[in-house]
């Protein structure tokens, strides 16, 4: 073997080794990218899936025998360590739930000779007893803190009282007592310093009294009102916590009274059975927040009602039904959420969430229906009383408000006039219900992308066609890098300029800006027509490929003229004020709107589409266009039927890449829109996109909350959409390439 052959063999081995190393590196890189995508998808799925998981109930976590006579209600602390049982005779007993004591560790007698009982919303935790002497005692039990229990402190639980001069409220005066009147039914409301007491007396009349607290905390009676005899005997009295609305139920008829001019007046009378005797009413309860009435019917059906504003008047409206078996014994509304628990004769328990209409829990947890039930303030512990035994269950129901219908269908929220798509994740109120429809965010994302593409695609694609096919190489070497340099601009700068500088200009010169969208293309056509009419000798003197320079001064002059004439155009067409004209025709206008987004985000997307499309057109083999021209086709025919067909896979890929860029854009839509989650195709209104919502709300969301996980769901939607767009683009590109490969 010669030295040359040995040297060549060594070089072949080195080349083989380099080829193997590069193949391994490229393969590893590709697999790593795919693995990263899979890991991203898995992580997003791990964060999102818990919101669709079923709830659970772990019963008999603690069992405590208690001594009770005639219990009327009970409560438990948020730690599941103590329970309070209130007896009908006016006594309260505190029990530990560790089964170490056979007697209550604290007892108190609230009032003697009690004849009526009432309680406020569970979130307020106020109770009231009325006795035969016409006195009403309000009290609020407090539990020991777990730290105090662990330290063995001997402090007794505290009971707060609302009293009149250190005594129970004298609801009935001596004249009423001497007439033999007594309290039969009772309800009340405490709102700041105003206390409202409502009672039905033994003569079937309803008496209302208001008490005002002074700066020192002492209460005094400020007003009273006797309702008309026409109301008669009522089955149930119920008042909202603010004391503004009073509900009187007589069988299935509900009378609604509201305050005004220091007295209650009838607002409306409703038939809760909707005229069907089979749906006669069993009881009514207030949902958390006291905006909704939960109506329980004897046939097991549970219906939700709340006020709806119609013709500037509020009317209690039937919203939705929950069809439950007729064996339902009682309902337990959630403390802070818009759900309720239902207990059946056979011990089955269900949990429904009203807004999402989701059945989050269905389990036979007990041997029979408990006598009483109470939910802790944090809604993690459920205590039931049955046969003298308190049983504690752990509740795992973290995401009842999330369902497919609440995310993607119209939902009728409290105080809304009709079902709507709403995204409103936070509020300053404790009783606020999160509204998590993803439809407005998805709509806003598509709307922003659509208007951006409407602006970017014609400019980018037509510019790429001219640059690659008609422009001289010298000009192309200047134009193409300049446009590609636009992509280096940070989108936060584009959004900042669009929101703070360009949006006010659009607002001030709206008529001129809209006119430019029509006048600039028209002026280009006019110049082309004039150029076509010029003598051939004049046209031939201008070098080929430099014709675009003629349009530069024309476009500049046209823009200046239209901007200067914008005021006159506005006066001529819109009576001097286009915004007033739009408002008169029901078209809203926001300064930061989709028109601004179309310009700003289109400016950011143009380089992406232009670069890929221009490369695709410029890369069409020269022999194809030369052959077409040689066969007698005009340059325009060659462009349409040869060049563009061959480059169509690349042009389509460019458009799809631009669409993916527009959908995922964050900073421009964050800074140049009002970020209002509305659903309106009006180009003069803003929107809220998925990406902007994630950027704004994720840092402030509570980890593990429904809000937090839904933001990750929004991220997954963006991920899937981008992946789908790119996959479709690649599939179409391959099909088009195979179709026109024979050219």
XYZ file of C-alpha atoms in Angstrom:
743
model
C 0.000 0.000 0.000
C 1.428 3.331 -1.025
C 1.840 6.305 1.283
C -0.890 8.171 -0.598
C -3.364 5.351 -0.030
C -2.504 5.216 3.692
C -2.969 8.982 3.996
C -6.305 8.824 2.154
C -7.498 6.017 4.411
C -6.623 8.028 7.507
C -8.535 10.999 6.127
C -11.529 8.734 5.465
C -11.482 7.574 9.084
C -11.369 11.182 10.327
C -14.187 12.128 7.997
C -16.208 9.111 9.153
C -15.620 10.081 12.795
C -16.608 13.697 12.172
C -19.722 12.578 10.308
C -20.743 10.325 13.192
C -20.116 13.051 15.766
C -22.088 15.634 13.815
C -24.913 13.177 13.193
C -25.044 12.413 16.910
C -24.973 16.124 17.800
C -27.754 16.990 15.358
C -29.848 14.019 16.469
C -29.289 14.882 20.120
C -30.287 18.478 19.480
C -33.484 17.474 17.703
C -34.424 14.928 20.351
C -33.674 17.473 23.078
C -36.015 19.996 21.482
C -38.781 17.402 21.232
C -38.134 16.290 24.808
C -38.319 19.899 25.997
C -41.676 20.326 24.249
C -42.983 17.124 25.822
C -41.767 18.181 29.272
C -43.426 21.585 28.892
C -46.673 19.888 27.954
C -46.412 17.455 30.883
C -45.697 20.248 33.361
C -48.622 22.333 32.140
C -50.891 19.289 32.319
C -49.768 18.531 35.892
C -50.688 22.047 36.983
C -54.003 22.104 35.108
C -55.505 18.643 35.678
C -56.329 19.098 39.410
C -59.020 21.670 38.594
C -60.996 18.951 36.776
C -60.521 16.289 39.464
C -63.446 15.037 41.555
C -63.946 16.181 45.125
C -63.667 13.834 48.090
C -65.069 13.510 51.603
C -63.230 11.648 54.363
C -65.741 10.911 57.118
C -65.295 9.934 60.764
C -62.031 11.802 61.136
C -63.160 12.719 64.636
C -66.153 11.437 66.605
C -67.414 13.150 69.754
C -70.480 12.033 71.764
C -72.398 15.030 73.077
C -75.252 15.622 75.481
C -77.958 17.655 73.774
C -81.642 18.212 74.443
C -83.139 19.973 71.440
C -80.297 21.287 69.253
C -81.253 23.913 66.719
C -77.929 24.684 65.023
C -74.199 24.152 65.345
C -70.895 25.620 64.189
C -67.276 24.487 64.146
C -63.976 26.328 64.100
C -61.840 26.490 60.971
C -59.325 24.014 62.423
C -61.865 21.256 63.057
C -60.987 21.058 66.750
C -64.044 22.563 68.458
C -67.783 22.557 67.908
C -70.535 24.748 69.281
C -74.043 23.354 69.723
C -76.892 25.801 70.296
C -79.998 24.424 72.000
C -83.536 25.622 71.506
C -83.773 26.479 75.212
C -81.241 29.299 74.755
C -78.093 27.537 75.924
C -74.796 27.004 74.082
C -72.239 24.259 74.669
C -68.627 24.168 73.491
C -67.218 20.727 72.768
C -63.774 19.514 71.840
C -63.685 17.031 68.990
C -60.876 14.854 70.303
C -63.222 12.498 72.237
C -61.375 13.146 75.495
C -64.225 14.813 77.393
C -67.740 13.607 78.055
C -69.000 17.058 79.002
C -68.736 20.427 77.267
C -65.669 22.396 78.305
C -67.723 25.590 78.362
C -71.451 26.297 78.590
C -73.486 29.466 78.711
C -77.143 30.389 78.934
C -77.910 33.141 76.478
C -81.505 33.813 77.493
C -84.320 32.284 79.536
C -87.685 31.154 78.181
C -86.617 31.349 74.542
C -89.398 31.130 71.971
C -87.712 32.104 68.691
C -84.277 31.762 67.144
C -82.500 33.298 64.153
C -79.008 33.360 62.696
C -77.182 35.575 60.259
C -75.074 34.510 57.315
C -72.424 31.915 58.270
C -69.683 34.377 57.351
C -70.931 36.802 60.057
C -71.762 34.075 62.605
C -74.293 36.126 64.609
C -77.228 34.474 66.388
C -80.322 35.758 68.163
C -82.833 34.435 70.692
C -86.180 35.958 71.635
C -87.979 35.071 74.881
C -91.524 35.238 76.182
C -90.869 38.637 77.765
C -90.302 40.184 74.329
C -86.552 40.482 74.763
C -84.075 39.742 71.957
C -80.481 38.800 72.699
C -77.890 38.827 69.906
C -74.597 37.011 70.391
C -71.525 35.941 68.444
C -69.557 32.934 69.732
C -65.780 32.852 69.437
C -63.579 29.780 69.562
C -60.255 29.343 71.309
C -57.243 29.593 69.051
C -55.305 26.338 68.603
C -52.187 27.928 70.102
C -54.048 28.682 73.320
C -55.295 25.109 73.498
C -51.801 23.674 72.997
C -50.431 25.879 75.749
C -53.123 24.656 78.129
C -54.527 28.090 78.770
C -57.635 28.109 80.936
C -59.293 31.011 79.133
C -62.909 30.378 78.249
C -64.255 30.925 74.758
C -65.537 34.436 74.283
C -69.131 35.323 73.454
C -69.770 38.791 72.076
C -73.146 40.355 72.830
C -75.136 43.117 71.199
C -77.222 44.728 73.926
C -79.279 47.779 74.744
C -77.815 49.512 77.810
C -76.198 46.282 78.942
C -79.410 44.260 78.603
C -81.189 42.343 75.846
C -83.136 44.474 73.407
C -86.668 45.199 74.656
C -88.381 44.385 71.411
C -91.921 44.379 72.856
C -93.022 47.178 75.140
C -95.284 46.820 78.168
C -98.424 47.553 76.163
C -97.714 44.729 73.737
C -96.859 42.344 76.548
C -100.024 43.227 78.451
C -101.968 42.424 75.292
C -100.543 38.912 75.375
C -98.272 39.348 72.356
C -95.121 37.282 71.963
C -92.485 36.702 69.306
C -93.190 33.720 67.035
C -90.567 34.111 64.293
C -87.445 36.251 64.170
C -84.841 37.530 61.733
C -82.254 40.291 61.953
C -79.406 42.080 60.203
C -76.347 43.887 61.540
C -74.744 46.300 59.106
C -72.002 48.511 60.552
C -73.689 50.405 63.377
C -77.310 49.729 62.351
C -79.278 46.787 63.729
C -82.574 45.726 62.165
C -84.897 43.342 64.032
C -87.939 41.792 62.360
C -90.381 39.541 64.176
C -93.741 37.984 63.553
C -95.867 38.193 66.665
C -98.545 35.914 68.002
C -101.242 38.084 66.409
C -99.680 37.345 62.985
C -98.533 40.961 62.635
C -94.937 41.758 61.674
C -93.028 44.356 63.669
C -89.752 45.926 62.497
C -87.417 47.963 64.676
C -84.150 49.752 63.918
C -81.423 50.392 66.474
C -78.459 52.709 65.913
C -75.130 52.421 67.726
C -73.474 55.561 69.025
C -69.758 56.299 68.923
C -69.433 54.578 72.305
C -71.118 51.436 70.988
C -74.391 51.903 72.885
C -77.538 51.098 70.907
C -80.766 53.066 70.941
C -84.027 52.599 69.082
C -84.382 55.002 66.154
C -87.451 53.778 64.286
C -90.152 51.111 64.171
C -92.740 49.921 61.674
C -95.794 47.693 61.748
C -96.474 45.901 58.485
C -100.011 45.709 57.193
C -102.363 43.010 58.456
C -102.682 41.807 54.884
C -99.390 39.934 55.182
C -100.868 37.509 57.703
C -99.079 34.429 58.974
C -95.742 33.738 57.291
C -93.889 30.439 57.136
C -90.439 32.021 57.011
C -88.737 35.375 57.543
C -85.361 36.072 55.943
C -83.282 39.237 55.683
C -80.121 40.096 53.802
C -77.081 40.890 56.001
C -77.150 44.583 55.068
C -80.763 44.878 56.217
C -81.966 46.330 52.914
C -84.131 43.435 51.720
C -86.702 41.406 53.650
C -88.208 38.172 52.347
C -91.560 36.907 53.660
C -92.519 33.406 52.539
C -96.044 32.092 52.826
C -96.149 28.607 51.302
C -94.844 29.211 47.744
C -95.572 32.938 47.672
C -92.633 35.211 48.374
C -93.102 38.869 49.263
C -90.015 41.038 48.791
C -89.738 44.251 50.776
C -86.966 46.814 50.450
C -85.994 49.779 52.595
C -86.621 53.342 51.564
C -87.456 56.507 53.511
C -86.740 54.680 56.814
C -89.348 51.980 56.234
C -89.933 48.773 54.315
C -92.209 48.724 51.295
C -93.309 45.908 49.022
C -91.264 45.675 45.851
C -92.849 42.599 44.328
C -94.612 39.318 45.070
C -93.297 36.144 43.437
C -94.738 32.665 43.051
C -91.683 30.494 43.661
C -93.478 27.399 42.374
C -93.967 29.093 38.979
C -97.624 28.070 39.054
C -96.916 24.350 39.439
C -98.355 22.797 42.608
C -95.928 19.897 42.285
C -93.099 22.358 42.962
C -94.412 23.773 46.236
C -91.717 25.401 48.339
C -90.190 23.781 51.399
C -87.717 26.459 52.536
C -85.529 29.320 51.327
C -81.907 30.135 52.138
C -79.412 32.808 51.174
C -76.334 31.834 49.232
C -73.005 33.316 50.221
C -73.000 37.043 49.605
C -76.805 37.186 49.989
C -77.363 38.055 46.326
C -79.106 34.766 45.548
C -82.010 32.880 47.054
C -81.743 29.115 47.222
C -85.262 27.672 47.102
C -85.865 24.085 48.194
C -89.014 22.396 46.861
C -90.874 19.411 48.283
C -90.267 17.403 45.112
C -86.512 17.683 45.676
C -85.881 20.371 43.104
C -83.624 23.238 44.186
C -83.822 26.520 42.293
C -81.681 29.631 42.323
C -83.170 33.124 42.118
C -81.530 36.537 42.137
C -82.294 40.112 41.178
C -81.979 41.068 37.517
C -82.098 44.666 36.342
C -84.722 45.117 33.636
C -86.155 48.440 32.466
C -84.296 50.158 35.314
C -86.087 47.970 37.879
C -84.822 45.007 39.838
C -86.902 41.856 39.664
C -86.278 38.555 41.394
C -85.718 36.136 38.526
C -85.638 32.368 38.286
C -82.163 31.474 37.013
C -81.500 27.743 37.136
C -82.709 24.462 38.656
C -80.972 21.519 40.279
C -83.026 18.342 40.068
C -82.452 16.358 43.243
C -84.343 13.350 44.637
C -87.336 14.100 46.834
C -85.578 12.503 49.824
C -83.572 15.685 50.420
C -83.788 16.573 54.118
C -82.027 19.935 54.233
C -79.489 22.139 52.450
C -76.276 23.641 53.766
C -74.991 26.663 51.780
C -71.246 27.200 51.541
C -69.707 29.843 53.767
C -68.018 31.944 51.092
C -68.580 30.152 47.791
C -71.711 29.934 45.649
C -72.370 26.279 46.342
C -74.455 24.152 48.673
C -74.533 20.678 50.197
C -77.662 18.522 50.181
C -78.319 15.731 52.686
C -80.595 12.756 51.944
C -82.536 10.316 54.102
C -80.213 7.420 53.278
C -77.094 9.366 54.309
C -76.030 10.433 50.836
C -74.457 13.869 50.507
C -74.123 15.944 47.357
C -72.301 19.180 46.651
C -73.427 21.476 43.844
C -71.887 24.710 42.667
C -74.623 26.977 41.403
C -72.778 29.100 38.854
C -70.976 26.291 37.063
C -73.884 23.865 37.703
C -71.231 21.334 38.634
C -71.940 18.301 40.782
C -68.599 18.152 42.548
C -69.442 15.569 45.219
C -71.795 12.574 45.346
C -71.140 10.104 48.121
C -73.028 7.960 50.618
C -71.138 9.154 53.648
C -73.552 8.405 56.505
C -75.980 5.690 57.543
C -78.830 8.174 57.589
C -79.388 11.878 57.228
C -77.782 13.866 60.063
C -79.863 16.090 62.285
C -77.619 19.135 61.851
C -74.580 20.033 59.775
C -72.044 22.851 59.825
C -69.165 23.874 57.583
C -66.001 25.528 58.834
C -65.139 29.017 57.633
C -62.351 27.693 55.395
C -64.723 25.014 54.033
C -62.293 22.217 54.828
C -64.228 20.583 57.681
C -67.812 19.345 57.725
C -69.377 18.526 61.094
C -72.637 16.612 61.428
C -74.762 15.845 64.472
C -76.700 12.594 64.525
C -78.003 10.540 67.476
C -76.039 12.601 69.980
C -72.703 12.198 68.166
C -70.728 14.864 66.321
C -68.791 13.467 63.365
C -66.111 15.446 61.581
C -65.298 14.934 57.912
C -62.481 16.394 55.834
C -63.668 18.039 52.642
C -61.434 18.251 49.586
C -63.372 20.433 47.150
C -60.914 23.096 45.988
C -62.223 23.905 42.498
C -66.027 23.605 42.342
C -66.359 26.779 40.261
C -64.435 25.285 37.329
C -66.236 23.237 34.714
C -66.369 23.030 30.944
C -69.533 25.133 30.876
C -68.056 27.882 33.050
C -64.953 28.084 30.829
C -66.488 27.883 27.363
C -70.210 28.613 27.624
C -72.261 31.621 28.633
C -72.907 31.790 32.370
C -75.563 33.795 34.179
C -73.732 35.429 37.077
C -75.386 37.174 39.987
C -76.609 40.704 39.223
C -75.974 40.273 35.486
C -78.929 40.908 33.156
C -78.293 37.786 31.065
C -75.840 34.922 30.561
C -72.510 36.246 29.355
C -68.892 35.348 28.718
C -67.009 37.081 31.532
C -63.405 37.105 32.716
C -63.077 38.891 36.060
C -60.596 37.166 38.302
C -60.280 39.550 41.252
C -62.214 42.105 43.252
C -61.963 43.997 46.515
C -65.011 42.263 48.057
C -64.728 39.143 50.193
C -67.935 37.707 48.731
C -66.714 38.187 45.160
C -67.184 35.250 42.830
C -64.420 34.720 40.301
C -65.581 34.696 36.700
C -63.273 32.576 34.601
C -64.590 32.331 31.067
C -61.697 31.820 28.663
C -63.815 32.823 25.677
C -63.159 36.608 25.967
C -59.415 36.002 26.237
C -59.368 33.618 23.294
C -61.526 36.021 21.307
C -59.211 38.922 22.139
C -56.176 36.897 21.092
C -57.694 36.031 17.718
C -58.995 39.569 17.223
C -55.578 41.122 17.827
C -53.897 38.577 15.562
C -56.501 39.059 12.823
C -56.172 42.843 12.618
C -52.391 42.590 12.797
C -52.379 40.101 9.929
C -54.783 42.250 7.895
C -52.217 45.033 8.094
C -49.046 42.960 7.826
C -49.800 40.284 5.213
C -50.523 42.531 2.198
C -47.554 44.788 2.885
C -45.128 41.970 3.699
C -46.104 39.576 0.892
C -46.449 42.200 -1.833
C -43.245 43.849 -0.669
C -41.483 40.491 -0.767
C -42.749 39.866 -4.307
C -41.497 43.206 -5.563
C -38.178 42.952 -3.726
C -37.400 39.431 -4.922
C -38.678 39.671 -8.490
C -38.658 43.264 -9.704
C -36.174 45.188 -7.573
C -32.596 45.688 -8.731
C -29.909 43.817 -6.774
C -28.384 47.080 -5.603
C -31.622 48.325 -4.068
C -32.423 44.845 -2.715
C -29.144 44.816 -0.790
C -30.364 47.923 1.029
C -34.084 47.251 1.411
C -34.021 43.657 2.636
C -31.512 44.156 5.509
C -33.380 47.293 6.538
C -36.671 45.419 6.869
C -34.972 42.510 8.609
C -33.479 45.005 11.048
C -37.024 45.946 12.086
C -37.335 42.527 13.723
C -34.542 43.445 16.118
C -36.674 46.165 17.707
C -37.872 45.039 21.170
C -41.630 44.586 21.227
C -41.793 46.405 24.553
C -40.482 49.506 22.777
C -43.015 49.082 19.973
C -45.807 48.675 22.515
C -44.596 51.667 24.517
C -44.491 53.898 21.441
C -47.853 52.609 20.205
C -49.600 53.081 23.544
C -48.175 56.438 24.613
C -47.415 58.169 21.315
C -49.283 56.612 18.412
C -52.641 55.914 20.144
C -53.237 59.615 21.015
C -52.383 60.543 17.418
C -54.941 58.052 16.112
C -57.534 59.435 18.524
C -56.866 63.032 17.461
C -56.650 62.307 13.724
C -59.006 59.332 13.490
C -60.713 60.565 10.327
C -57.393 61.212 8.614
C -55.953 57.827 9.648
C -58.981 55.964 8.325
C -58.875 58.054 5.149
C -55.227 57.146 4.628
C -56.156 53.462 4.587
C -58.189 54.229 1.460
C -56.249 57.085 -0.102
C -52.737 55.585 -0.018
C -53.603 52.459 -2.078
C -55.692 54.640 -4.386
C -52.816 57.084 -4.900
C -50.543 54.167 -5.765
C -53.003 52.990 -8.412
C -53.288 56.504 -9.805
C -49.510 56.784 -10.121
C -49.449 53.399 -11.861
C -52.140 54.520 -14.280
C -50.273 57.739 -15.054
C -47.066 55.778 -15.547
C -48.874 53.457 -17.943
C -50.143 56.418 -19.982
C -46.730 58.054 -20.335
C -44.925 57.770 -23.687
C -42.738 54.722 -24.017
C -39.647 56.844 -24.673
C -40.047 58.560 -21.300
C -40.662 55.322 -19.413
C -37.732 53.520 -21.002
C -35.310 56.166 -19.728
C -36.040 55.140 -16.122
C -33.898 52.140 -15.048
C -35.765 48.892 -14.411
C -36.186 47.914 -10.755
C -36.109 51.473 -9.442
C -39.751 52.333 -10.034
C -40.623 52.073 -6.330
C -38.656 55.260 -5.666
C -41.320 57.197 -7.554
C -43.904 56.192 -4.949
C -41.926 57.487 -1.959
C -42.562 61.219 -2.514
C -46.126 60.473 -3.659
C -46.956 58.593 -0.457
C -45.324 61.245 1.721
C -47.129 64.118 0.025
C -50.446 62.236 0.112
C -50.058 61.535 3.833
C -49.302 65.180 4.622
C -52.256 66.400 2.560
C -54.727 63.961 4.148
C -53.542 64.784 7.681
C -53.975 68.501 7.012
C -57.403 67.974 5.481
C -58.544 65.575 8.218
C -60.458 68.261 10.099
C -62.325 69.369 6.988
C -63.155 65.784 6.061
C -64.455 65.222 9.588
C -66.593 68.365 9.407
C -67.949 67.387 6.011
C -68.780 63.758 6.736
C -69.281 63.568 10.516
C -70.562 67.015 11.548
C -67.205 67.952 13.027
C -66.880 65.167 15.626
C -66.387 61.598 14.484
C -66.416 60.188 18.031
C -69.777 61.803 18.716
C -70.999 60.437 15.388
C -69.838 56.935 16.317
C -71.407 57.160 19.767
C -74.695 58.299 18.224
C -74.715 55.160 16.078
C -73.866 52.869 19.001
C -70.188 52.393 18.117
C -67.876 52.693 21.105
C -64.410 54.191 20.837
C -61.376 53.529 23.023
C -58.071 55.299 22.611
C -56.149 52.027 22.767
C -57.990 49.864 20.309
C -57.606 47.151 17.701
C -56.685 49.704 15.033
C -53.614 50.723 17.021
C -52.826 47.061 17.644
C -53.134 46.332 13.936
C -50.525 48.981 13.111
C -48.174 48.201 16.008
C -48.258 44.419 15.948
C -48.397 44.418 12.160
C -45.186 46.450 12.208
C -43.618 43.741 14.390
C -44.894 40.858 12.241
C -43.976 42.309 8.822
C -40.240 41.410 9.039
C -41.028 37.759 9.825
C -43.408 37.335 6.900
C -41.316 39.450 4.523
C -38.038 37.636 5.145
C -39.383 34.103 4.694
C -41.583 34.996 1.720
C -38.827 36.970 -0.017
C -36.354 34.127 0.388
C -38.904 31.680 -1.017
C -39.595 33.833 -4.079
C -35.948 34.710 -4.679
C -34.983 31.021 -4.430
C -37.209 29.986 -7.335
C -34.827 28.500 -9.928
C -33.904 31.060 -12.556
C -34.412 28.640 -15.416
C -38.144 28.450 -14.643
C -38.750 32.164 -15.068
C -36.329 32.403 -17.998
C -38.068 29.524 -19.732
C -41.458 31.157 -19.232
C -40.230 34.444 -20.642
C -38.592 32.653 -23.564
C -41.916 31.041 -24.428
C -43.532 34.455 -24.756
C -45.061 35.012 -21.321
C -44.962 38.507 -19.891
C -43.081 39.164 -16.645
C -46.421 39.501 -14.865
C -47.695 36.190 -16.240
C -44.424 34.548 -15.300
C -44.755 35.887 -11.772
C -48.350 34.726 -11.337
C -48.238 31.296 -12.969
C -44.650 30.196 -12.380
C -42.797 32.050 -9.649
C -45.603 32.409 -7.097
C -46.808 28.843 -7.601
C -43.318 27.514 -7.041
C -42.765 29.751 -4.020
C -46.265 29.204 -2.566
C -45.085 26.715 0.110
C -42.643 29.277 1.457
C -45.155 32.130 1.256
C -47.757 30.092 3.140
C -45.178 29.164 5.773
C -44.279 32.829 6.136
C -47.900 33.804 6.746
C -48.400 31.010 9.279
C -45.190 31.947 11.086
C -46.414 35.515 11.254
C -49.756 34.321 12.630
C -47.999 32.321 15.321
C -45.933 35.373 16.211
C -49.046 37.563 16.400
C -50.974 35.112 18.577
C -48.181 34.804 21.111
C -47.291 38.505 21.245
C -47.442 39.903 24.785
C -45.882 43.316 25.340
C -47.516 45.127 22.433
C -51.048 44.056 23.352
C -50.254 44.627 27.016
C -49.216 48.248 26.527
C -51.280 49.323 23.530
C -54.746 47.985 24.461
C -57.125 48.719 27.289
C -56.813 45.068 28.424
C -60.589 44.901 28.779
C -61.960 41.365 28.262
C -64.820 42.296 25.962
C -66.163 40.436 22.949
C -66.754 42.896 20.137
C -65.356 42.921 16.614
C -65.396 46.725 16.687
C -61.950 47.786 15.459
C -62.183 50.934 17.591
C -62.388 48.983 20.856
C -59.716 47.105 22.707
C -59.454 43.516 23.822
C -57.612 41.286 26.262
C -55.426 38.447 25.065
C -54.317 35.224 26.680
C -50.665 36.232 26.747
C -51.335 39.657 28.270
C -53.541 38.099 30.950
C -50.805 35.652 31.894
C -48.219 38.430 32.079
C -50.400 40.699 34.221
C -52.144 38.280 36.568
C -49.795 35.346 37.119
C -47.384 37.236 39.433
C -50.322 38.276 41.646
C -52.235 34.980 41.701
C -52.210 32.650 44.677
C -50.238 29.490 43.982
C -52.579 26.534 43.635
C -55.734 28.652 43.402
C -58.264 28.224 40.570
C -57.033 31.519 39.132
C -53.425 30.284 39.140
C -54.228 27.014 37.411
C -56.467 28.631 34.817
C -53.627 30.932 33.814
C -51.583 27.815 33.133
C -54.510 26.516 31.102
C -54.330 29.740 29.093
C -50.624 29.076 28.560
C -51.451 25.563 27.377
C -53.962 26.971 24.894
C -51.278 29.247 23.463
C -48.843 26.344 23.356
C -51.311 24.075 21.558
C -52.397 26.797 19.137
C -48.830 27.682 18.185
C -47.939 24.013 17.812
C -51.021 23.421 15.657
C -50.329 26.455 13.452
C -46.729 25.417 12.856
C -47.734 21.808 12.192
C -50.409 22.843 9.692
C -47.951 25.190 8.018
C -45.394 22.405 7.627
C -48.004 19.956 6.326
C -49.361 22.415 3.753
C -45.847 23.420 2.748
C -44.941 19.798 2.033
C -48.136 19.254 0.048
C -47.555 22.370 -2.037
C -43.925 21.453 -2.594
C -44.903 17.992 -3.832
C -47.583 19.500 -6.059
C -45.345 22.027 -7.805
C -42.103 20.055 -7.730
C -42.520 19.130 -11.384
C -42.389 22.771 -12.540
